[in-house]
Structure formats: structure tokens, C-alpha cells
mmCIF file with all atom_site columns, C-alpha atoms in Angstrom:
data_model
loop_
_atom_site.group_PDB
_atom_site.id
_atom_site.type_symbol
_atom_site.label_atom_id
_atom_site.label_alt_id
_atom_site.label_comp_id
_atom_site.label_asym_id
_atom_site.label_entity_id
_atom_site.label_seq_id
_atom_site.pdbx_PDB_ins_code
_atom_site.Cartn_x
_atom_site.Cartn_y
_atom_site.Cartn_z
_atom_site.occupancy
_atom_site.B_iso_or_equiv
_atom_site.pdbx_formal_charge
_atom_site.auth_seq_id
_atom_site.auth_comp_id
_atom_site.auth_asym_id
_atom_site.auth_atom_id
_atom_site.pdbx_PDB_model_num
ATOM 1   C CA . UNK A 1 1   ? -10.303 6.838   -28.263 1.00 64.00 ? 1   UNK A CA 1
ATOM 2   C CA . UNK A 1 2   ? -10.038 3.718   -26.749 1.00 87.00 ? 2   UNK A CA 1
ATOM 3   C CA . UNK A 1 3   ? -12.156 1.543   -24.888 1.00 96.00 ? 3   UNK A CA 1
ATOM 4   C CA . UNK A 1 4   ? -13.423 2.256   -21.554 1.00 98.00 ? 4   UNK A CA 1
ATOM 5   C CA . UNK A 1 5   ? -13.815 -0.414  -18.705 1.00 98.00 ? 5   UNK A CA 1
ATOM 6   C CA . UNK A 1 6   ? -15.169 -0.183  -14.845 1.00 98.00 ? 6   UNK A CA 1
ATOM 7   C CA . UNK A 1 7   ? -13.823 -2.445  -11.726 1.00 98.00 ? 7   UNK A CA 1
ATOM 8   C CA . UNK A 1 8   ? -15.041 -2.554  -8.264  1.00 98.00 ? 8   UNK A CA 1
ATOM 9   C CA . UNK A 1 9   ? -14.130 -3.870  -5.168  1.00 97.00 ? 9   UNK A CA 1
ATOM 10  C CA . UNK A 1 10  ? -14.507 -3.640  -1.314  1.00 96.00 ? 10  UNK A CA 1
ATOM 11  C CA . UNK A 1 11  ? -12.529 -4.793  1.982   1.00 95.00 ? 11  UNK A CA 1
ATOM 12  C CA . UNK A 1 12  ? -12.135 -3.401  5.498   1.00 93.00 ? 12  UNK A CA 1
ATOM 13  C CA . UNK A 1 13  ? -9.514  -0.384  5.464   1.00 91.00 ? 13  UNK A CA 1
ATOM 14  C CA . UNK A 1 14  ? -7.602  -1.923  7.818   1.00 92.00 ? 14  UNK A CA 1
ATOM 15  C CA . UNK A 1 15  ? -3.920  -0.742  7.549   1.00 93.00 ? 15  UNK A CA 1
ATOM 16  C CA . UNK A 1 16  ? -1.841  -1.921  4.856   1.00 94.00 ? 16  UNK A CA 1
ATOM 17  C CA . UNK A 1 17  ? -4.617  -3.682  3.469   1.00 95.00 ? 17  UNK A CA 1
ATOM 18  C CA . UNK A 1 18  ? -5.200  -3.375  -0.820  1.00 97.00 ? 18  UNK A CA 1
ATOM 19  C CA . UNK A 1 19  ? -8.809  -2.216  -1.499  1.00 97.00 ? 19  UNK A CA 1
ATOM 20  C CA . UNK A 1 20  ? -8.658  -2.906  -4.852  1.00 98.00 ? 20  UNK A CA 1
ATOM 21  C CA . UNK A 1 21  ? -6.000  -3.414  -7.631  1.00 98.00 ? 21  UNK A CA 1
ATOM 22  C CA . UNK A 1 22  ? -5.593  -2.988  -11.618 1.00 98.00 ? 22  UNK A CA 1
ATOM 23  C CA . UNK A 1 23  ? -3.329  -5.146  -13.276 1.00 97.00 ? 23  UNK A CA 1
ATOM 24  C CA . UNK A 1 24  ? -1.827  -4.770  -17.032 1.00 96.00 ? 24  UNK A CA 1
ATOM 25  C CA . UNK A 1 25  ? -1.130  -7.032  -19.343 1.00 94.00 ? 25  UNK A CA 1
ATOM 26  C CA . UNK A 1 26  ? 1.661   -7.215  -21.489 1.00 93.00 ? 26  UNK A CA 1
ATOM 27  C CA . UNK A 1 27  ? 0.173   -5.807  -24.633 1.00 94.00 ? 27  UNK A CA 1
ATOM 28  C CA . UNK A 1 28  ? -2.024  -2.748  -22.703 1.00 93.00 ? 28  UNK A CA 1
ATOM 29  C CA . UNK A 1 29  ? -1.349  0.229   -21.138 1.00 95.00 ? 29  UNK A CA 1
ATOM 30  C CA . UNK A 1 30  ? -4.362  0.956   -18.950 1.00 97.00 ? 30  UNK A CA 1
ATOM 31  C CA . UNK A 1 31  ? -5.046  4.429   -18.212 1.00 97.00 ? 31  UNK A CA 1
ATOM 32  C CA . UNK A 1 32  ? -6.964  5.530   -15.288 1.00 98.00 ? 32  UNK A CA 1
ATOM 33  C CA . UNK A 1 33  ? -9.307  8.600   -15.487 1.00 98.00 ? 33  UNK A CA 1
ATOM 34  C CA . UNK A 1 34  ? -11.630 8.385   -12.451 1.00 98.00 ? 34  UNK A CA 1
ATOM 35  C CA . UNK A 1 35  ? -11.648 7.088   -8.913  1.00 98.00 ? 35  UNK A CA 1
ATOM 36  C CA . UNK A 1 36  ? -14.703 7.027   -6.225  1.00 98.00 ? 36  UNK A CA 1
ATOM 37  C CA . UNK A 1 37  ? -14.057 5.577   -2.845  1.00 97.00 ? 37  UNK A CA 1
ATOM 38  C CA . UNK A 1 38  ? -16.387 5.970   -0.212  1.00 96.00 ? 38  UNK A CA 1
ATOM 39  C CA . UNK A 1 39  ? -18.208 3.516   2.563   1.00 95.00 ? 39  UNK A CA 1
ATOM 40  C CA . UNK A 1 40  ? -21.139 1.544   3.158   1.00 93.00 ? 40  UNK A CA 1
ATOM 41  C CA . UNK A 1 41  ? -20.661 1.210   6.741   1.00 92.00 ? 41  UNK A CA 1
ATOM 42  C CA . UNK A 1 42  ? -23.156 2.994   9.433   1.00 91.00 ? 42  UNK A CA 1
ATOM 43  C CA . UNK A 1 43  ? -21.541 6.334   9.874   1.00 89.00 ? 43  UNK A CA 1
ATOM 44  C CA . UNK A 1 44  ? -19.169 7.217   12.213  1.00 91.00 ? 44  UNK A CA 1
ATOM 45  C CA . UNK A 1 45  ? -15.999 9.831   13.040  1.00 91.00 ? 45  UNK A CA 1
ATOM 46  C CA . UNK A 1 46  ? -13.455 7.796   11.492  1.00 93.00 ? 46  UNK A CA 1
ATOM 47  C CA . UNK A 1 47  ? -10.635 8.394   8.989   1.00 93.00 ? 47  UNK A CA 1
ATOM 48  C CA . UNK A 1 48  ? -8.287  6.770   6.998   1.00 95.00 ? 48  UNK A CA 1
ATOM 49  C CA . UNK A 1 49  ? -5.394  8.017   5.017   1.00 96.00 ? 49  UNK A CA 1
ATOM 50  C CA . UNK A 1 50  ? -4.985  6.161   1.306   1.00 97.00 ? 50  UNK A CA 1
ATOM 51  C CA . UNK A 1 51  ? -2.441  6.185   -1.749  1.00 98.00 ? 51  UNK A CA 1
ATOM 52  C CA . UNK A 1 52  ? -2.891  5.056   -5.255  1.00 98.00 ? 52  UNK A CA 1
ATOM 53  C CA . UNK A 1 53  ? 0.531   2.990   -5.468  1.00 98.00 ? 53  UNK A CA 1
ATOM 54  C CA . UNK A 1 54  ? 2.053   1.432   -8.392  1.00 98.00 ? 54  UNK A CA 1
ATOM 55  C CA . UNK A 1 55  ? 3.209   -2.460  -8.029  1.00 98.00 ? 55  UNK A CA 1
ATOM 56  C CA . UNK A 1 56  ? 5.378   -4.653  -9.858  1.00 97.00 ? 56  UNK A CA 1
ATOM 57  C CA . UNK A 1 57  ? 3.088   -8.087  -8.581  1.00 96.00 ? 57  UNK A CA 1
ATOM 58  C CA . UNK A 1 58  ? -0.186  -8.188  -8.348  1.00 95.00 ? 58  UNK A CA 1
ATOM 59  C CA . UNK A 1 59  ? -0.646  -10.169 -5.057  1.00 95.00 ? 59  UNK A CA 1
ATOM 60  C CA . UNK A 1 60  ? -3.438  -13.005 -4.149  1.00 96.00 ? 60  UNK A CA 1
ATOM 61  C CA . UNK A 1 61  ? -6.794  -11.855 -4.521  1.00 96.00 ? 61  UNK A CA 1
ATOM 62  C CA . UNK A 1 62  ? -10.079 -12.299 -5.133  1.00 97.00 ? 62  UNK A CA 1
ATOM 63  C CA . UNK A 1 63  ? -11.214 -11.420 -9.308  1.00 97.00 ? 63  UNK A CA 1
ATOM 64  C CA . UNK A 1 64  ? -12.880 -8.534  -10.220 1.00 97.00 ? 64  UNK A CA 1
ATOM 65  C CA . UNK A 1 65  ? -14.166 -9.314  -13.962 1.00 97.00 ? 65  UNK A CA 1
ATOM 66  C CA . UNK A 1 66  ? -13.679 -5.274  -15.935 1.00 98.00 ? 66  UNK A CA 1
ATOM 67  C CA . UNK A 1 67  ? -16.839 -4.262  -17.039 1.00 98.00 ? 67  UNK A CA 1
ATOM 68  C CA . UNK A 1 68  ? -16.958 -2.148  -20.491 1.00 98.00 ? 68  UNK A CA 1
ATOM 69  C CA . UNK A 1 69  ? -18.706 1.086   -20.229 1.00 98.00 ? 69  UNK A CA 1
ATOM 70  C CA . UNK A 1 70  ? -19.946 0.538   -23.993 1.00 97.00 ? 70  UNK A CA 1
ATOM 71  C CA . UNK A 1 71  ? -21.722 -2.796  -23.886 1.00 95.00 ? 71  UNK A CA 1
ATOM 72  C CA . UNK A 1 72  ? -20.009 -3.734  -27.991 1.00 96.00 ? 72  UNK A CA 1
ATOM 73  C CA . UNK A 1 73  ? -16.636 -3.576  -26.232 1.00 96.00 ? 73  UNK A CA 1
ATOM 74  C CA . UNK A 1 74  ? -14.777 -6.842  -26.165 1.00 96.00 ? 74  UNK A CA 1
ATOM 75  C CA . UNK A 1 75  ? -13.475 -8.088  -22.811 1.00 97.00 ? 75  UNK A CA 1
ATOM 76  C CA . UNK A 1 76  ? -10.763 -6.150  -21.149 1.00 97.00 ? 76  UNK A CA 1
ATOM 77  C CA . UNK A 1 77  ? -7.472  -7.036  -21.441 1.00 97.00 ? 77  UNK A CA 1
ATOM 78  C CA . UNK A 1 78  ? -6.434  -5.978  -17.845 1.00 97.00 ? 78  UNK A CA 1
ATOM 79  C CA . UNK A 1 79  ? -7.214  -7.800  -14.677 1.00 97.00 ? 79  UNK A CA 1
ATOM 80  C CA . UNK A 1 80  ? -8.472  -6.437  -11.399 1.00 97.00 ? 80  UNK A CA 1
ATOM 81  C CA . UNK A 1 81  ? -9.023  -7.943  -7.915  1.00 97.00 ? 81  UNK A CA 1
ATOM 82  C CA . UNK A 1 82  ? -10.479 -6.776  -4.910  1.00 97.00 ? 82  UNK A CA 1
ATOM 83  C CA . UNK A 1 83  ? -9.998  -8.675  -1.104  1.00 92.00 ? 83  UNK A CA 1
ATOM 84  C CA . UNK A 1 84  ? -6.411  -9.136  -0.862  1.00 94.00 ? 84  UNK A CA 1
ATOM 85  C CA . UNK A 1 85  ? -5.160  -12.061 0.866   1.00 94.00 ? 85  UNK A CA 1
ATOM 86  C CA . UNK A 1 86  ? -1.043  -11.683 -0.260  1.00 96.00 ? 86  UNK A CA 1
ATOM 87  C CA . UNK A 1 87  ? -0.656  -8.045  -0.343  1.00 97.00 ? 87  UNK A CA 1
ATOM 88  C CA . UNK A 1 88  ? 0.900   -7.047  -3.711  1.00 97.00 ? 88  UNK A CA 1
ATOM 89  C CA . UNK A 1 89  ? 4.767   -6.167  -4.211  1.00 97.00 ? 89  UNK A CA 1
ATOM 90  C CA . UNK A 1 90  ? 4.781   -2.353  -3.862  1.00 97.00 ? 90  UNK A CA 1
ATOM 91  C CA . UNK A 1 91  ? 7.647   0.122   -5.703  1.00 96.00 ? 91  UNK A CA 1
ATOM 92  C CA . UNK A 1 92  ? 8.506   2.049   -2.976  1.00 95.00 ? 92  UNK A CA 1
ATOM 93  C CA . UNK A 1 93  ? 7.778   5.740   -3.207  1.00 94.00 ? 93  UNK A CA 1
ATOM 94  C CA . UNK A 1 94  ? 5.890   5.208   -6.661  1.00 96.00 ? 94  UNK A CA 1
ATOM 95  C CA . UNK A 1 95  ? 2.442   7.318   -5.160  1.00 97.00 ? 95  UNK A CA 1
ATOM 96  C CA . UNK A 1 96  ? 0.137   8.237   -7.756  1.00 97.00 ? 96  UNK A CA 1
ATOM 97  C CA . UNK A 1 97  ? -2.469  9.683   -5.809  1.00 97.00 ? 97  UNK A CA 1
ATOM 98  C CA . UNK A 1 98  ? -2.570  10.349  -1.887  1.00 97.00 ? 98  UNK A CA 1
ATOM 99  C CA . UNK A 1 99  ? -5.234  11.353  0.304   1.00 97.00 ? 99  UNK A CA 1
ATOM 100 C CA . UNK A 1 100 ? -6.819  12.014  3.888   1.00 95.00 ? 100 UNK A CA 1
ATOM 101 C CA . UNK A 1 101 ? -10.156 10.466  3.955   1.00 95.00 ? 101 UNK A CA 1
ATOM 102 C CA . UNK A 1 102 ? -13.279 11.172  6.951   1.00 94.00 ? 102 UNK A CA 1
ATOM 103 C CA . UNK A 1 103 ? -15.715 7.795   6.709   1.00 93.00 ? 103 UNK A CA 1
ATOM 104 C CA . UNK A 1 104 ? -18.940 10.269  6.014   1.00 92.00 ? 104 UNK A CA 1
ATOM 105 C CA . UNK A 1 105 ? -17.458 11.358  2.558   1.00 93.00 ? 105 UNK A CA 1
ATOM 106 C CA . UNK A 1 106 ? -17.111 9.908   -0.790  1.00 96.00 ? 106 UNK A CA 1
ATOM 107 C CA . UNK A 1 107 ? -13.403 10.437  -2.479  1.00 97.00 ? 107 UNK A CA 1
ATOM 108 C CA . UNK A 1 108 ? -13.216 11.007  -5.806  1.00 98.00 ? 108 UNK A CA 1
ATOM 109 C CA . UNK A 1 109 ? -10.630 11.792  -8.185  1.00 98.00 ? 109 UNK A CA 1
ATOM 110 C CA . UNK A 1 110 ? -11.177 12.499  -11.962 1.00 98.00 ? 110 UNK A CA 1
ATOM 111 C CA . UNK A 1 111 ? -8.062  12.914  -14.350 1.00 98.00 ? 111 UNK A CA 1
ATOM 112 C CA . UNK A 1 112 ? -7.799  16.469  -15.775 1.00 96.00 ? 112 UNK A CA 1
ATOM 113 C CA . UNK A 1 113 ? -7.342  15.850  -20.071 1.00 93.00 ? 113 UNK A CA 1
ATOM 114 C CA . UNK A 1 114 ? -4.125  14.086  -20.513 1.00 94.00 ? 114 UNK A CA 1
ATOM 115 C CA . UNK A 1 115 ? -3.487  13.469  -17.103 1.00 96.00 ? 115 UNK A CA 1
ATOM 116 C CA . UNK A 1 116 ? -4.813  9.907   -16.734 1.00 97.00 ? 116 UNK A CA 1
ATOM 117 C CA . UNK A 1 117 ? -2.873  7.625   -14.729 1.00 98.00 ? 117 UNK A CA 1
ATOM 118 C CA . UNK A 1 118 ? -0.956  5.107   -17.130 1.00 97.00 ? 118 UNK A CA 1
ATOM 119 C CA . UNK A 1 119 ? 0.306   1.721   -16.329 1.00 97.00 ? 119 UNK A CA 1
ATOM 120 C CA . UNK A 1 120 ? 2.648   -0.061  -18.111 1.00 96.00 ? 120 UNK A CA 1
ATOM 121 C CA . UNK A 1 121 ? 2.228   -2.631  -20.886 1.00 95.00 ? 121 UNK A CA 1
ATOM 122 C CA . UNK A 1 122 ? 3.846   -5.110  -18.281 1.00 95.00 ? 122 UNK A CA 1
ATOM 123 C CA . UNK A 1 123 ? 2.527   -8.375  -17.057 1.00 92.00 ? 123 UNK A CA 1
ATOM 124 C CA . UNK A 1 124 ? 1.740   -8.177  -13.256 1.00 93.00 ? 124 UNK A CA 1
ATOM 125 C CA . UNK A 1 125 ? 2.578   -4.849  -13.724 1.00 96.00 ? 125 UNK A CA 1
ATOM 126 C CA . UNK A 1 126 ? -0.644  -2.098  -11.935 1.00 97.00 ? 126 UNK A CA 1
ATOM 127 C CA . UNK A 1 127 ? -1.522  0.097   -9.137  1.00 98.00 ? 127 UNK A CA 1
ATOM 128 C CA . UNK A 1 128 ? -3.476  -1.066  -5.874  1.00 98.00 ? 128 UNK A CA 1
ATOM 129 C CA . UNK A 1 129 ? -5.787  1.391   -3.460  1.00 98.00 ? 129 UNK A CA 1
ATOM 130 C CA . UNK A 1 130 ? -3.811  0.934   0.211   1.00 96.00 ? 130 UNK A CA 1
ATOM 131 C CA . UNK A 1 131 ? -4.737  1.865   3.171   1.00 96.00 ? 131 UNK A CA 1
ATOM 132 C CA . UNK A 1 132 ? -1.539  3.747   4.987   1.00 95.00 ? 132 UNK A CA 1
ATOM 133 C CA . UNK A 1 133 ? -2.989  4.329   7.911   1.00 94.00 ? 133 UNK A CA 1
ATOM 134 C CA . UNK A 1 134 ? -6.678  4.142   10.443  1.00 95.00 ? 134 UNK A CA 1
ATOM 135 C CA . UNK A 1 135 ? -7.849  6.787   12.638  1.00 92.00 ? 135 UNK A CA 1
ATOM 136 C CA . UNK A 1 136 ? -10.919 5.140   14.766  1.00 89.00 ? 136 UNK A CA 1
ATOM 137 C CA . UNK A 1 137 ? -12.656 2.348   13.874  1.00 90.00 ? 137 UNK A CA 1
ATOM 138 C CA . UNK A 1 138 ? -11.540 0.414   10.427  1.00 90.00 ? 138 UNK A CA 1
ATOM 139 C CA . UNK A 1 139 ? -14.692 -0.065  8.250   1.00 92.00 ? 139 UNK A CA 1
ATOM 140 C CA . UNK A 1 140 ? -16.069 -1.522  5.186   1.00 94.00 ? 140 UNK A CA 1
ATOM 141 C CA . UNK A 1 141 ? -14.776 0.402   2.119   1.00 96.00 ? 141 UNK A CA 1
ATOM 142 C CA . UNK A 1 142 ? -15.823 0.691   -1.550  1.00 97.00 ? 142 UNK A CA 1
ATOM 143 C CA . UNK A 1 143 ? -13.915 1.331   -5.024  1.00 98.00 ? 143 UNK A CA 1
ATOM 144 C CA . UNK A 1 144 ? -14.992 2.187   -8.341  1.00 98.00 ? 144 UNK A CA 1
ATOM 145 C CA . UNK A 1 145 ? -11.721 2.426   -11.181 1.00 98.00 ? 145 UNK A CA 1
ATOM 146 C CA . UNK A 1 146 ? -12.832 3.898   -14.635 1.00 98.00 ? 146 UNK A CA 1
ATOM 147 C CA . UNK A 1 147 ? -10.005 3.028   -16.683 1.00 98.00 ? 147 UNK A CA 1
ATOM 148 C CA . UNK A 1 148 ? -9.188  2.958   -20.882 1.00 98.00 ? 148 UNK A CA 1
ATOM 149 C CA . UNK A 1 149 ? -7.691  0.331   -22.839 1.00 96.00 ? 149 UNK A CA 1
#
């Protein structure tokens, strides 16, 4: 088993906005097994759509230091940022995950066994939360990626 790490990040779900992205590096294969997106905003009628997308650059954005799940775990390999200010470099049609989203729920997605969501052992190399598109207001949103080194 290998070692288990936790990112978060928030921005407004704006279209074609990155909530938060998970980078490899060139000797780790991350694997995501769980995914919680939800909002802290005051609730409201509105909904977004969202797709877990692969990328082949990570983009210009704020750091998100990984966080090990067992405190004796060295620092993560991977890197993570939330806030996007240059949107990463999306492969087209690479979806991992896609869903419809109402702003009074909480999303999330756990991997059923041996059906995490691998990256590859690739510098820059990761998958980015996107908004696709906003129905209604666009509103603060929040991310949580458990992931495994």
C-alpha cells in the first residue's frame, strides 16, 4: 500500500475556471481514490456542470502543500494548486469523471477497488476540477482530492 496524501482548494465556479489541480512528478504515479466538492456559499438554486480532466501543463496557480493522511509519511512527491490564474493545457476529450452539480449538495466520488484514477509518472503531467458550464449565479466552491503515492 502506498502512501496516502489530501489537497484542497477553492475558487468561484465560474466557467472554464480550474478548481483545483494534481500534478505528478516524474518518478510518481498518483492515484486518486476520493473526491468531495461542495460550497460554502449562502444557498441558492444554482448549478454547475464539472469534469475531472487530465492535462499535459499544469497552469499558474496558487500552491496547495499535500497533506499525508498518516502523519510518519514523508512529503508528497506530487504538487497541487488551487486559484488558477493561467488555466492549465487540457487533452482534449481525456474526461475522467463528469458531473451535473445543484449548489445545495456536496459531490462526491469514491473509487470502487482498483478503479482509482492514475496519473502518469510525467512531469507537469495531472488532472484539474473545471467548471464546463454555470446555471445561475457562479459561487464559491470547495475541493478535497484523496490521492496515493
Amino acid at each position: 500500500m502506498g502512501r496516502r496524501y489530501s489537497i484542497d482548494g477553492q475558487d468561484t465556479n465560474t466557467a472554464a475556471t480550474t478548481i483545483l489541480g494534481l500534478t505528478s512528478a516524474a518518478t510518481v504515479r498518483p492515484r486518486i481514490f476520493d473526491l468531495i466538492l461542495g460550497s460554502d456559499a449562502t444557498p441558492a438554486d444554482n448549478a454547475a456542470e464539472y469534469v475531472l480532466q487530465r492535462y499535459t501543463a499544469a497552469g499558474t496557480s496558487t500552491g496547495v502543500t499535500p497533506q499525508a493522511l498518516d502523519p510518519s509519511d514523508p512529503a508528497a512527491l506530487a504538487s497541487s494548486g488551487e486559484a488558477h490564474t493561467v488555466e492549465p493545457t487540457y487533452t482534449a476529450n481525456a474526461i475522467m469523471l463528469q458531473w451535473a452539480q445543484n449548489q445545495r449538495l456536496t459531490f462526491r466520488w469514491v473509487a470502487a477497488p482498483m478503479g482509482e484514477i492514475i496519473l502518469p509518472a510525467t512531469a507537469a503531467n495531472g488532472v484539474g476540477i473545471q467548471v464546463i458550464t454555470v446555471a445561475g449565479s457562479a459561487v464559491n466552491t470547495n475541493a478535497t482530492i484523496h490521492y496515493e503515492e
